[in-house]
C-alpha positions as YAML, in Angstrom:
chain: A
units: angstrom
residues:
- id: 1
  name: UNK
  ca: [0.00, 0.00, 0.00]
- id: 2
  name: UNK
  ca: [0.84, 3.22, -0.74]
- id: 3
  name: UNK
  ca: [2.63, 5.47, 2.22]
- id: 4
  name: UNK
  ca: [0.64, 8.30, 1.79]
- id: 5
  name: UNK
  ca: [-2.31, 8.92, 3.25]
- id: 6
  name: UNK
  ca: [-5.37, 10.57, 1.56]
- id: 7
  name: UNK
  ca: [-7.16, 11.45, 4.44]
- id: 8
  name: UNK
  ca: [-4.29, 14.01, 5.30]
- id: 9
  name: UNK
  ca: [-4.39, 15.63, 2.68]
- id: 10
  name: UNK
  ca: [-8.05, 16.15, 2.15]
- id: 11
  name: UNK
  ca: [-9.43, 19.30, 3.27]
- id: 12
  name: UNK
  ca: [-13.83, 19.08, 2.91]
- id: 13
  name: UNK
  ca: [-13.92, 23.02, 3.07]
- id: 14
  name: UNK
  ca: [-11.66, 23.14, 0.16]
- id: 15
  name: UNK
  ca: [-12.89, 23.09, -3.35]
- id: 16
  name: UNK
  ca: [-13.11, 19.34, -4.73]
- id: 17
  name: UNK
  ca: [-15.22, 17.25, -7.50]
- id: 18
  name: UNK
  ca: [-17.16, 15.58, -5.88]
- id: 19
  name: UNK
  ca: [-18.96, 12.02, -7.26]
- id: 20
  name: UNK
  ca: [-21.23, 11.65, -10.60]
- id: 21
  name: UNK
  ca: [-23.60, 9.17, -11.16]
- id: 22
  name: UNK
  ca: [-24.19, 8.74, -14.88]
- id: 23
  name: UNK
  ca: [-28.01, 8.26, -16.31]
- id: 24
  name: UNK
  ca: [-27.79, 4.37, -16.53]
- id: 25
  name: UNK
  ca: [-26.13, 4.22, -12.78]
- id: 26
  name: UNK
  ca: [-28.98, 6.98, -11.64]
- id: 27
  name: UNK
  ca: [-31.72, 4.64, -13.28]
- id: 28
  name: UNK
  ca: [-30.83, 1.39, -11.91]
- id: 29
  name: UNK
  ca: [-30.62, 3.16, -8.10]
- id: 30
  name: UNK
  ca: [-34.28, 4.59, -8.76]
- id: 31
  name: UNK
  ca: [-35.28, 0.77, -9.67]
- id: 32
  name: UNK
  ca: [-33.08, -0.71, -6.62]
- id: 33
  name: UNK
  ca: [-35.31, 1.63, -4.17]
- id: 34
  name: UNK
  ca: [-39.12, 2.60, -5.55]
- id: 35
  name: UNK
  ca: [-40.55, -0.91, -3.81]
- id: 36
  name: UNK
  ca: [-39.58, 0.41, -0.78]
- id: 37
  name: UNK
  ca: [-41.02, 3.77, 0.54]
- id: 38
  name: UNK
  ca: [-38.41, 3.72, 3.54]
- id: 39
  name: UNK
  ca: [-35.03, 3.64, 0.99]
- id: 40
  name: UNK
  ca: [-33.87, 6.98, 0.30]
- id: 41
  name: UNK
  ca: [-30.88, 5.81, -2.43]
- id: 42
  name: UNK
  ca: [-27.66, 3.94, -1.79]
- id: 43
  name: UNK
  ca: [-24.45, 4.91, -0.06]
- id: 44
  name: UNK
  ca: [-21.54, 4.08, -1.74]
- id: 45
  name: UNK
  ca: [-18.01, 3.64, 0.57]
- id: 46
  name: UNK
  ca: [-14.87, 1.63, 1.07]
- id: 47
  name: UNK
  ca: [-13.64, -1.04, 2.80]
- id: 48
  name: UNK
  ca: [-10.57, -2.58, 3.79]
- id: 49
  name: UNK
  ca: [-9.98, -5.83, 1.43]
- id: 50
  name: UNK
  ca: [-8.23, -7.76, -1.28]
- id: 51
  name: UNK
  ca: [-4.54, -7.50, -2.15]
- id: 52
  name: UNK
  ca: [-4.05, -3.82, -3.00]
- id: 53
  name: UNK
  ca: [-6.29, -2.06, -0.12]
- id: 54
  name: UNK
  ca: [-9.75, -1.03, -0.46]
- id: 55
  name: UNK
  ca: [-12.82, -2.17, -2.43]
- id: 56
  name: UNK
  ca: [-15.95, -0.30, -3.11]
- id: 57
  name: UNK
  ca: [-19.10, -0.79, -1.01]
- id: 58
  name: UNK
  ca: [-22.46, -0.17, -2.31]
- id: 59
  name: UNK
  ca: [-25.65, -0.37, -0.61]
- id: 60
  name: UNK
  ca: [-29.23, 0.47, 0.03]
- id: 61
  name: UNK
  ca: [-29.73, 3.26, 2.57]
- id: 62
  name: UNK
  ca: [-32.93, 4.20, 4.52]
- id: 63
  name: UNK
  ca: [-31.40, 6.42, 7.08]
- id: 64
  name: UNK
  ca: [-27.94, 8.24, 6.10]
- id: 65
  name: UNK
  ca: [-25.86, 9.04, 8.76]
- id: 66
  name: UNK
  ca: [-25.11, 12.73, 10.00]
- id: 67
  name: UNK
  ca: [-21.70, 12.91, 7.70]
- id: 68
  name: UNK
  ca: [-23.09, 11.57, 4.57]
- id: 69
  name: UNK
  ca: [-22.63, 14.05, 1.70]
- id: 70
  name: UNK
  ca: [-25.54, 13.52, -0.82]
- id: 71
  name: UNK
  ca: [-25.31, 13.80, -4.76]
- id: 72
  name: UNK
  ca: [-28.21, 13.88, -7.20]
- id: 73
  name: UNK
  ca: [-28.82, 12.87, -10.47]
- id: 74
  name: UNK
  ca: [-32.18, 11.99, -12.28]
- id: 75
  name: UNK
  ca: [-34.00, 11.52, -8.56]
- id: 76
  name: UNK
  ca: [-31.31, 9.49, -7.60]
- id: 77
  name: UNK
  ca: [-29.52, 10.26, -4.69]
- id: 78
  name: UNK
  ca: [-26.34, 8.71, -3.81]
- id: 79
  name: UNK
  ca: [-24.91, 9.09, -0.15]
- id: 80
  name: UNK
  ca: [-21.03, 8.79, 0.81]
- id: 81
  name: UNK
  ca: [-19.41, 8.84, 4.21]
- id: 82
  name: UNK
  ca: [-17.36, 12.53, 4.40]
- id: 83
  name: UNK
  ca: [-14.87, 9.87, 5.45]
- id: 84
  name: UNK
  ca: [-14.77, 8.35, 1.87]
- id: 85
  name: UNK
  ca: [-13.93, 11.30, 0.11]
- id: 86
  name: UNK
  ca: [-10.09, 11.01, -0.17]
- id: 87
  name: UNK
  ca: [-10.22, 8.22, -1.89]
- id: 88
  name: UNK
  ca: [-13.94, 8.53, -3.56]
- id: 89
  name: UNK
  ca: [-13.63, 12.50, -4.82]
- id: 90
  name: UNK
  ca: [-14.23, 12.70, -9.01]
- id: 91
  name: UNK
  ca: [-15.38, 9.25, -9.23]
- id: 92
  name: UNK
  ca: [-18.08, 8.50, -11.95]
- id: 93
  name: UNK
  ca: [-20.56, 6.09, -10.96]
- id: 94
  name: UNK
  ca: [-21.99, 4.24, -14.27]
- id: 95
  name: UNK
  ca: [-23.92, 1.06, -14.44]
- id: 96
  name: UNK
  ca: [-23.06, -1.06, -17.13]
- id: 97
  name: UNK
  ca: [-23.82, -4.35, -19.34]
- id: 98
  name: UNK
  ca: [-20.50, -6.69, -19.94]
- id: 99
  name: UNK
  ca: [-21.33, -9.97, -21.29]
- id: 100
  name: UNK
  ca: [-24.27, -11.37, -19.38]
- id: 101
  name: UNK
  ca: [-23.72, -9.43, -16.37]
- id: 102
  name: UNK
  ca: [-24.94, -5.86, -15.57]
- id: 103
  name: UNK
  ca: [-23.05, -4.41, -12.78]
- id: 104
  name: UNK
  ca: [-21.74, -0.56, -11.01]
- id: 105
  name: UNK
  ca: [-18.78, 0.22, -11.90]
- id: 106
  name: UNK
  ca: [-16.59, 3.09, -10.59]
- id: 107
  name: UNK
  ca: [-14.16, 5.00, -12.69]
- id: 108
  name: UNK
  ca: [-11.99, 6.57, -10.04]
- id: 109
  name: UNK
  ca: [-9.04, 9.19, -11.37]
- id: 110
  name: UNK
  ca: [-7.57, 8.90, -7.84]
- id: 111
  name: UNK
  ca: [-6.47, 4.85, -8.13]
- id: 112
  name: UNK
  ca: [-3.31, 4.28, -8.66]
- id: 113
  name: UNK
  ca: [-3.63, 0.70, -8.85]
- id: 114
  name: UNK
  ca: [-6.01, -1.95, -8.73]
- id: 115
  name: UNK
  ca: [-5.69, -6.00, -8.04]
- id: 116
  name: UNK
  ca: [-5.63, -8.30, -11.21]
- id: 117
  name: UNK
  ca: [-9.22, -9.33, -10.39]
- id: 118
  name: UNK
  ca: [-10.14, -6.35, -10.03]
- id: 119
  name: UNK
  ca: [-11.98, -6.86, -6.68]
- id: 120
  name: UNK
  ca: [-9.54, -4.27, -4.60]
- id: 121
  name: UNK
  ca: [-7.56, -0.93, -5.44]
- id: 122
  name: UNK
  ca: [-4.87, 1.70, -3.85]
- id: 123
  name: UNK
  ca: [-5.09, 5.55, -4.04]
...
């Protein structure tokens, strides 16, 4: 892993990118929440894991917590921990079709390398 730390040099009252969610990603969240009048949208974060360092978490949300930052797109609303936004800030969130799978997938300028199975990355 990397010896630098994001979260040291990330300043939230400085001016930064923030995430994107692209039409097809902001579609599919509307579909993953209207059966459920108590979801609000997902929260996207990161966790420790694989062989590089973190790996993206993605989940409903009904109740964000008091940090979450919230971005909007289409009626979508996507939630992220102020604590993810070292390693999360400019990321485009799309939602994509590769072979017979349909899956979120995160382009992230910040990574400076990601596992061969592309399960786990480094900033």
């Amino acid at each position: 892993m990397s010896t630098n730390n994001p979260v040291d040099s990330f300043d939230p009252n400085s001016s930064w990118q923030g995430l994107t969610l692209t039409d097809a990603a902001a579609q599919q969240i509307c579909k993953l929440v209207e059966n459920d009048a108590q979801l609000l949208g997902v929260q996207l974060s990161i966790k420790p894991s694989g062989c590089v360092g973190y790996a993206y978490a993605l989940s409903t949300i009904a109740k964000p917590n008091a940090d979450d930052l919230i971005f909007e797109h289409q009626g979508a609303k996507l939630f992220v921990p102020i604590s993810a936004m070292p390693y999360l800030d400019g990321t485009e969130v799309d939602y994509v079709s590769k072979g017979l799978n349909k899956m979120f997938e995160y382009r992230n300028p910040k990574v400076q390398n990601a596992c061969g199975c592309g399960e786990s990355f480094n900033v």
